[in-house]
Coordinates of C-alpha atoms and ligand atoms in Angstrom, one line a residue:
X1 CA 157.8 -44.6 149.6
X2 CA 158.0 -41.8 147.1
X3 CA 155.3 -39.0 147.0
X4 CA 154.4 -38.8 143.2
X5 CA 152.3 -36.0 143.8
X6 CA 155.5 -33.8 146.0
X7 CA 157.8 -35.1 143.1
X8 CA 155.8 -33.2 139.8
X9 CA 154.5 -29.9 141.8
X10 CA 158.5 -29.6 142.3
X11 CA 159.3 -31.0 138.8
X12 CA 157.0 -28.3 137.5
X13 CA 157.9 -25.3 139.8
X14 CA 161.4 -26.0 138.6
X15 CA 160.6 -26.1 135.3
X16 CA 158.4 -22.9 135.3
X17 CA 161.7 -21.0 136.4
X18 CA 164.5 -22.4 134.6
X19 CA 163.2 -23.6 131.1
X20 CA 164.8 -22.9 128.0
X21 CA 163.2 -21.0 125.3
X22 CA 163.0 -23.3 122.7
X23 CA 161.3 -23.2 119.2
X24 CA 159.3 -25.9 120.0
X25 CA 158.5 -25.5 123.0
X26 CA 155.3 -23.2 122.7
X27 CA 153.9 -25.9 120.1
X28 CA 151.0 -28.2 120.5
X29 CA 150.9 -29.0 116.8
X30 CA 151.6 -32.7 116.7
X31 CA 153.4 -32.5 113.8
X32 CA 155.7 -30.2 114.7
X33 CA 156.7 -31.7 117.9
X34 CA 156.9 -35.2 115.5
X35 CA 159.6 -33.2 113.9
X36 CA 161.3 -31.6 116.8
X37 CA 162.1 -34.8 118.2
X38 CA 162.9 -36.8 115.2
X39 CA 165.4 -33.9 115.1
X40 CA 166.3 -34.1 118.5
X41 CA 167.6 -37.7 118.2
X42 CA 171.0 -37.9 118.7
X43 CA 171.9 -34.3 118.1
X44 CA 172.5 -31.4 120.6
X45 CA 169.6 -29.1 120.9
X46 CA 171.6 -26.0 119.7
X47 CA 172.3 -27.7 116.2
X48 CA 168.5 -28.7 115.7
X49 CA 167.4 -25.1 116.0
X50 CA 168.2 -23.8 112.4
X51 CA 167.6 -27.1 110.8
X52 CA 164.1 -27.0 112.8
X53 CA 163.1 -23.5 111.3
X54 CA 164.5 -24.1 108.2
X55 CA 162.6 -27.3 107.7
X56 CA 159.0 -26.0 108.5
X57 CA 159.8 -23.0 106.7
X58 CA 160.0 -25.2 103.9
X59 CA 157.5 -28.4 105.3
X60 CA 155.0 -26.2 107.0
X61 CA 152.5 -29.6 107.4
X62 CA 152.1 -33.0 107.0
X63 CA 150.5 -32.6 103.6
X64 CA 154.1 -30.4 102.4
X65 CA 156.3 -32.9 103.9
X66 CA 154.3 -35.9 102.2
X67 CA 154.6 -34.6 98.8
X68 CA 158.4 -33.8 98.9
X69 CA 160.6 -35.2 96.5
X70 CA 163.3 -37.7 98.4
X71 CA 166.3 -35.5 96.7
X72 CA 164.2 -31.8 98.4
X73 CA 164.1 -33.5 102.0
X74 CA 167.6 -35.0 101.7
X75 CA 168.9 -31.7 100.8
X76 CA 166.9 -29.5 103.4
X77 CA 167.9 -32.7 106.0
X78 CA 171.5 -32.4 105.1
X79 CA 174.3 -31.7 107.9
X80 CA 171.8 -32.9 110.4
X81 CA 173.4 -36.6 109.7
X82 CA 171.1 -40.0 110.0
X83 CA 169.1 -39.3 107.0
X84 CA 167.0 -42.5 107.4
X85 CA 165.4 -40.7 110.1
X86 CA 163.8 -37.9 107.3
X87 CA 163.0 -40.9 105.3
X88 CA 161.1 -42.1 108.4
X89 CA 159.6 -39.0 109.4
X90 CA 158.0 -38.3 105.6
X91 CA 156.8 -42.2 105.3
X92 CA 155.1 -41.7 108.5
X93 CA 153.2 -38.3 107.6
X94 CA 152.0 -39.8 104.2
X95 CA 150.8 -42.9 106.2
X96 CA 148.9 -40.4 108.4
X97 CA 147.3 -38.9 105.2
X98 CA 146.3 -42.5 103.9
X99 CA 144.5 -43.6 106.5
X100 CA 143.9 -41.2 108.8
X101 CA 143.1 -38.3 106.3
X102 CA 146.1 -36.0 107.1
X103 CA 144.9 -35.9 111.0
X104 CA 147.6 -37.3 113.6
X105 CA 146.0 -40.6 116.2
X106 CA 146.3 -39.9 119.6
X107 CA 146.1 -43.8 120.8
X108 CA 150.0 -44.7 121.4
X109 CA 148.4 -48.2 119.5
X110 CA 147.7 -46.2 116.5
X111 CA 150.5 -43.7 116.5
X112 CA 153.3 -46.6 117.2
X113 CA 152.0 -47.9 114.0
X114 CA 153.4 -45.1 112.1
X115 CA 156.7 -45.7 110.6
X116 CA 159.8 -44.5 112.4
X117 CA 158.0 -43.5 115.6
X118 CA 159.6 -45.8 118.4
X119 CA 157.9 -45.7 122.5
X120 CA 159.9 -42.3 123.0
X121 CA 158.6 -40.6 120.1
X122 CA 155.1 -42.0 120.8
X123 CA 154.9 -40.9 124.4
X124 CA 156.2 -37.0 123.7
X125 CA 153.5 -36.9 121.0
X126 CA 150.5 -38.5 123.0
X127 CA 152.1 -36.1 126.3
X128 CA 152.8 -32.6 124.5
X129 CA 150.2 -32.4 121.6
X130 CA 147.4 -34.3 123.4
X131 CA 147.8 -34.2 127.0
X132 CA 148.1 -37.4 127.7
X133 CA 149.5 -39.4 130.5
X134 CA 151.7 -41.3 128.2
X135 CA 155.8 -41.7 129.4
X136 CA 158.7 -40.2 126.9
X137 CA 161.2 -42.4 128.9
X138 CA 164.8 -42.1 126.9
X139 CA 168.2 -41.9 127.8
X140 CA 168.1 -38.5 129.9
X141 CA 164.9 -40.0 131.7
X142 CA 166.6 -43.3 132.5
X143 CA 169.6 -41.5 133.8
X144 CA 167.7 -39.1 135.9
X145 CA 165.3 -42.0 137.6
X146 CA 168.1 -44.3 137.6
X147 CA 169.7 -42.0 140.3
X148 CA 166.6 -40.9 142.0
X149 CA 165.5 -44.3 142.9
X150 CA 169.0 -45.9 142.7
X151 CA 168.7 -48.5 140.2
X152 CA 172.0 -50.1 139.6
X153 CA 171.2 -52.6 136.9
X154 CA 171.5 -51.8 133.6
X155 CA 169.3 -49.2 132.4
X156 CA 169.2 -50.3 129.2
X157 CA 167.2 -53.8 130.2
X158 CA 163.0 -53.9 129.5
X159 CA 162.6 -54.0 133.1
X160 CA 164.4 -51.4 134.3
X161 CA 162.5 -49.2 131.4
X162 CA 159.2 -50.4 132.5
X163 CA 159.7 -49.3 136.2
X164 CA 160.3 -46.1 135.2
X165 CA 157.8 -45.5 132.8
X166 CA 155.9 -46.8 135.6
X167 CA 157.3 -43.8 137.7
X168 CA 156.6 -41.4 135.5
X169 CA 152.7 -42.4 134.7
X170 CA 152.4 -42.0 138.8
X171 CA 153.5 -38.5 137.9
X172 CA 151.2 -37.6 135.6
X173 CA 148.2 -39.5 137.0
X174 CA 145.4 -37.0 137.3
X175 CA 147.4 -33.9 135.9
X176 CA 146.9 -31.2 133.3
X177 CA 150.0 -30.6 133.0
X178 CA 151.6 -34.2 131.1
X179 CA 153.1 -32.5 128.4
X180 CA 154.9 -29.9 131.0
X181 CA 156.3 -32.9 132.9
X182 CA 157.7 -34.5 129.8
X183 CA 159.4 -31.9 128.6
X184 CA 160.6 -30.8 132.3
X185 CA 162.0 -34.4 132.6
X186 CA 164.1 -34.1 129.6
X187 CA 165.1 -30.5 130.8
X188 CA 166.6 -31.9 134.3
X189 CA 168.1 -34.4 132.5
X190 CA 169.8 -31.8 130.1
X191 CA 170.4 -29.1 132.3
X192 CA 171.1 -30.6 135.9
X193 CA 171.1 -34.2 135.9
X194 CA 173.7 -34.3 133.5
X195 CA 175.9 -37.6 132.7
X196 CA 179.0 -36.0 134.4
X197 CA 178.8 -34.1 137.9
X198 CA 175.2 -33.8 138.1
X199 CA 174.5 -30.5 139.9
X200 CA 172.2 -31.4 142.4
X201 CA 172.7 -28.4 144.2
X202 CA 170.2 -27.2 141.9
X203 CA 167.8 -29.8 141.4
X204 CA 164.3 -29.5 142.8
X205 CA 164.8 -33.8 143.7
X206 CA 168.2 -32.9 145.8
X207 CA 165.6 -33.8 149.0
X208 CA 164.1 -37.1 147.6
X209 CA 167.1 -38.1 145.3
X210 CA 168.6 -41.6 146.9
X211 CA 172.0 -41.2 144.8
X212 CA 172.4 -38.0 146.6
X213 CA 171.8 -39.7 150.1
X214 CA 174.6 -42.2 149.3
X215 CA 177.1 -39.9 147.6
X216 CA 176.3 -42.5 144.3
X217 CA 175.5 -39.9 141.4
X218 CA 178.7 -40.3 139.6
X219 CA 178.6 -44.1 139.4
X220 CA 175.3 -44.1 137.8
X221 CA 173.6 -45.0 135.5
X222 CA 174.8 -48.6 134.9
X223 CA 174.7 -49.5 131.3
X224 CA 175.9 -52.6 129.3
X225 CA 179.3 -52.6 127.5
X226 CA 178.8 -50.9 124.1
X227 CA 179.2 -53.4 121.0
X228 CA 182.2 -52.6 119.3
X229 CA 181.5 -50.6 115.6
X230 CA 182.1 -53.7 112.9
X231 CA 185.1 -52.4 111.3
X232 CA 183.9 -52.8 107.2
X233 CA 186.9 -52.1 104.1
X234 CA 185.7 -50.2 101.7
X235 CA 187.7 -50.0 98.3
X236 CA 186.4 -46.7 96.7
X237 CA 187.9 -46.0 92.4
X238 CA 187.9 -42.6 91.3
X239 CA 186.9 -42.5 87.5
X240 CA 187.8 -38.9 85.5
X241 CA 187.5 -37.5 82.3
X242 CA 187.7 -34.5 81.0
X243 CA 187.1 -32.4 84.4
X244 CA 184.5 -35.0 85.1
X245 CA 184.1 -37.8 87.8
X246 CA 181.9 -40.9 88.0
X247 CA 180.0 -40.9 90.9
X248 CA 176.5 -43.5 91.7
X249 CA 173.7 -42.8 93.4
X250 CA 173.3 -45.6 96.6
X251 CA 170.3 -48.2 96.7
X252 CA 167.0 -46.7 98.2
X253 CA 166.9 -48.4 101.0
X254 CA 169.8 -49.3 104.1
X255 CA 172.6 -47.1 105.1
X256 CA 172.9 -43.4 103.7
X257 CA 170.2 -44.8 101.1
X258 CA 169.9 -42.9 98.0
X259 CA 172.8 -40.1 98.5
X260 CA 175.8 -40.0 95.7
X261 CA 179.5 -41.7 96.2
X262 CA 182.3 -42.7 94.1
X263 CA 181.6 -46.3 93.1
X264 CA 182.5 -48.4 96.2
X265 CA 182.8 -52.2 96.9
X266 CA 182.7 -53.1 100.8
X267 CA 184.5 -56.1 101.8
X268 CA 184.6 -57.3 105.3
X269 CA 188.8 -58.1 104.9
X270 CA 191.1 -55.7 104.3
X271 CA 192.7 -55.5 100.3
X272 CA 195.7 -56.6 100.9
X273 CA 197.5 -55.3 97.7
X274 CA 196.8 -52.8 94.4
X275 CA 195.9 -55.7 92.5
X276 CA 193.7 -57.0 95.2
X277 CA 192.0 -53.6 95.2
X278 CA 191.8 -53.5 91.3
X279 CA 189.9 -56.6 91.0
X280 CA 187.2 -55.6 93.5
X281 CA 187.1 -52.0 91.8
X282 CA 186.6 -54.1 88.0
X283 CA 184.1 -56.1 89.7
X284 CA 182.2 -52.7 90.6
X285 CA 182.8 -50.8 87.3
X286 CA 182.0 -53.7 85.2
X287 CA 178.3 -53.3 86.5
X288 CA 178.1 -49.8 85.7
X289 CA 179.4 -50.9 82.1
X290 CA 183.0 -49.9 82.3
X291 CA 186.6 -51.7 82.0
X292 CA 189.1 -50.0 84.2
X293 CA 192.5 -50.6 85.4
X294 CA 193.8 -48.6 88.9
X295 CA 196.4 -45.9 88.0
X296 CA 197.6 -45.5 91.4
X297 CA 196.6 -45.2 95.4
X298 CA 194.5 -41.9 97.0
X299 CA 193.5 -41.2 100.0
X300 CA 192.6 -43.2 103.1
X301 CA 190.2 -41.9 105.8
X302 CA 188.2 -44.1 108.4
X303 CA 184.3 -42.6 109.2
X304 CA 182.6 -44.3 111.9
X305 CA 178.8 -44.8 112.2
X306 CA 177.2 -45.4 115.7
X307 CA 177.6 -49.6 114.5
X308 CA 180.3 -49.5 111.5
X309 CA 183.7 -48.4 110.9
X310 CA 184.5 -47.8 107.3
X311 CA 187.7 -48.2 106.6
X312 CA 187.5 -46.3 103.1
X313 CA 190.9 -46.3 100.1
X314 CA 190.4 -45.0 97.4
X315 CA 192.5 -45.5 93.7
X316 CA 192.5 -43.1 90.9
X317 CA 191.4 -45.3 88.1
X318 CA 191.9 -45.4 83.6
X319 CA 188.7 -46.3 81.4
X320 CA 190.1 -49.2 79.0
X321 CA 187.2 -49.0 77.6
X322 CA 184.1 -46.2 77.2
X323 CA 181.7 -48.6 77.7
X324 CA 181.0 -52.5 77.9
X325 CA 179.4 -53.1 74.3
X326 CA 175.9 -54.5 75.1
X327 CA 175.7 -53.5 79.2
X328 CA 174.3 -50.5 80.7
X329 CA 176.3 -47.1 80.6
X330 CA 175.7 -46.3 84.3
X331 CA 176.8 -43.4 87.1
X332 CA 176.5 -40.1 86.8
X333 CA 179.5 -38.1 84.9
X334 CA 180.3 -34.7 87.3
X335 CA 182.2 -31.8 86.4
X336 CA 184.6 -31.3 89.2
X337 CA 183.4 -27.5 89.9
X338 CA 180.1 -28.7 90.5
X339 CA 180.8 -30.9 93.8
X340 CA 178.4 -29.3 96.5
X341 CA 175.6 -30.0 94.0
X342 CA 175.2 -33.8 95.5
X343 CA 173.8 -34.9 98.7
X344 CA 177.2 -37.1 99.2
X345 CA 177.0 -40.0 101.4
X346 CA 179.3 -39.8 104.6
X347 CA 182.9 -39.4 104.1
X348 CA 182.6 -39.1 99.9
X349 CA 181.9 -35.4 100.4
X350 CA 185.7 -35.3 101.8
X351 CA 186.8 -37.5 99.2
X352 CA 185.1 -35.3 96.4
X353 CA 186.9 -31.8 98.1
X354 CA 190.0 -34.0 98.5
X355 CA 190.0 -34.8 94.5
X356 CA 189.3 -31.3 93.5
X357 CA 192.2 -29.8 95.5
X358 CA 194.1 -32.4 94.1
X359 CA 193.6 -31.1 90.5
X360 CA 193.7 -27.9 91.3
X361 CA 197.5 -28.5 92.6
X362 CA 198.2 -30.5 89.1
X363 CA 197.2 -28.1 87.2
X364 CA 198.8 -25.3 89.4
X365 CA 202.1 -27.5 88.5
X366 CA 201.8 -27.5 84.9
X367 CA 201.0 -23.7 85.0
X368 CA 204.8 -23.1 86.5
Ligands
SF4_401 FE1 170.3 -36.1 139.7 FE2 171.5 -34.9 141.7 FE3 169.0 -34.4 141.2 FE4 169.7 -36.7 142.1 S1 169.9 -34.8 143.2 S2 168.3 -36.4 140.5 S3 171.7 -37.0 141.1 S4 170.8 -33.9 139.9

């Protein structure tokens, strides 16, 4: 039977010697710890640091964020990567100034309602900001308990999530110290229970930790096979004149929503020839009011999303026409100097550099 009580005056005495300074770490502002873990998500702690300061430099509050324009965020947000998760963060805070007048809940009902905040985010808010005895269980958590208590089924089934947010509300029953223990958990997890040769030598569980006892640490946690990424073609036409190049904005909503690419046509097979990928790429400039026909191949490059593989081509294409009489004369013309001006979605950025060294070389030629 574990001692729950043994377990966090450890956790904590631990914590109090070996923590990390960290920007956020001295903050009980709910919104800035919002943003710290939004941040946090999927991305080391050493790259969130600059884009941490730099955004509530320029986001000091809720009511900043809220107003922002989408193309001010997506610019201050850029490099950090998963941009729906800005989009997220900035509905949620204008929700919070709708209808809760700019101050943040502190029931994990009311804040779970908030867009983009999932049970992780929820708990580290209710926890840090409000003291709460409210688990932040994610992957470094699972891993962590998952080895403690020796857990070898999957850890990422409900049940196995539930027991240890079970675990971890023993630990912070009758504490004032939740927010501590949250943020101590995901230090273990980051600086001692790591995936790889955990170094329990150093952990203040090394006593307690069943894993340890049976030598098992490296062979946990269990997790389900990944889903492969869906492996998606996408046919990409490069339009200039004069110095310039077409490039569209994406829809609003969905993947890398609302950043700039070279019109694009995703197909889930493979074109098989030029002409193939000339019809797709008339298709896709017919709706932005052009006729084109495909001059000759460019680059290939694959960029792959935590679910999706793009498989990207592109083909230098010829206006036959300047526009469609009658449609609309859509896309945004860009002079090739001014690249780094657009928030470019994924792998275009490369494409764009690509083209401009490209020219830069023909025009080099010419020169000789
Ligand atoms: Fe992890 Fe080792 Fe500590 Fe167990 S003793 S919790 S395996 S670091």
């Amino acid at each position: 039977m574990m001692n729950f009580k043994e377990l966090t005056t450890q956790l904590l005495d631990w914590y109090d010697r070996n923590r990390r300074e960290l920007p956020w770490r001295t903050e009980t502002d709910p919104y800035r710890i919002w943003v710290s873990e939004v941040m946090l998500q999927q991305t080391r702690v050493e790259a969130v640091i600059p884009y941490y300061r730099r955004f509530l430099q320029r986001f000091p509050d809720m009511r900043a964020l809220a107003a922002a324009e989408p193309e001010e965020l997506l610019s201050v947000w850029q490099g950090l990567g998963y941009y729906s998760r800005a989009r997220h963060l900035q509905q949620g805070v204008q929700e919070v100034q709708a209808r809760y007048g700019g101050r943040m809940p502190d029931s994990r009902e009311e804040i779970s309602g908030l867009p983009g905040i999932g049970p992780y985010t929820a708990g580290a808010i209710l926890s840090i900001a409000h003291n709460k005895p409210e688990p932040a269980v994610d992957g470094n958590v699972l891993r962590v308990f998952s080895r403690l208590l020796v857990i070898r089924e999957p850890i990422d089934r409900l049940p196995v999530k539930r027991r240890i947010e079970t675990t971890v509300r023993e630990m912070m029953a009758g504490i004032s110290r939740c927010g501590d223990v949250t943020q101590a958990l995901m230090e273990l997890g980051a600086l001692v229970c790591v995936p790889r040769n955990p170094r329990c030598d150093s952990c203040p569980w090394q006593g307690h930790c069943a894993a340890r006892l049976e030598n098992a640490q490296d062979a946990l946690p269990i997790r389900k096979a990944p889903a492969l990424p869906r492996i998606v073609h996408v046919v990409t036409g490069l339009l200039l004149r004069d110095g310039q190049v077409l490039t569209v904005q994406r829809p609003p909503r969905g993947l890398l929503a609302g950043m700039w690419e070279f019109p694009s046509v995703e197909s889930s097979d493979s074109p098989g020839t030029m002409a193939d990928a000339e019809r797709l790429l008339q298709e896709r400039f017919r709706e932005l009011g052009r006729e084109i026909t495909v001059l000759s191949a460019g680059q290939s490059l694959t960029h792959i999303f935590s679910h999706r593989q793009w498989q990207l081509r592109t083909f230098f294409c010829r206006d036959r026409a300047a526009t469609i009489p009658g449609s609309v004369d859509a896309g945004r013309w860009l002079p090739l100097g001014r690249i780094e001006s657009l928030n470019w979605a994924g792998p275009h950025r490369k494409i764009a550099a690509g083209l401009v060294s490209e020219m830069g070389k023909q025009i080099h030629e010419k020169g000789k």
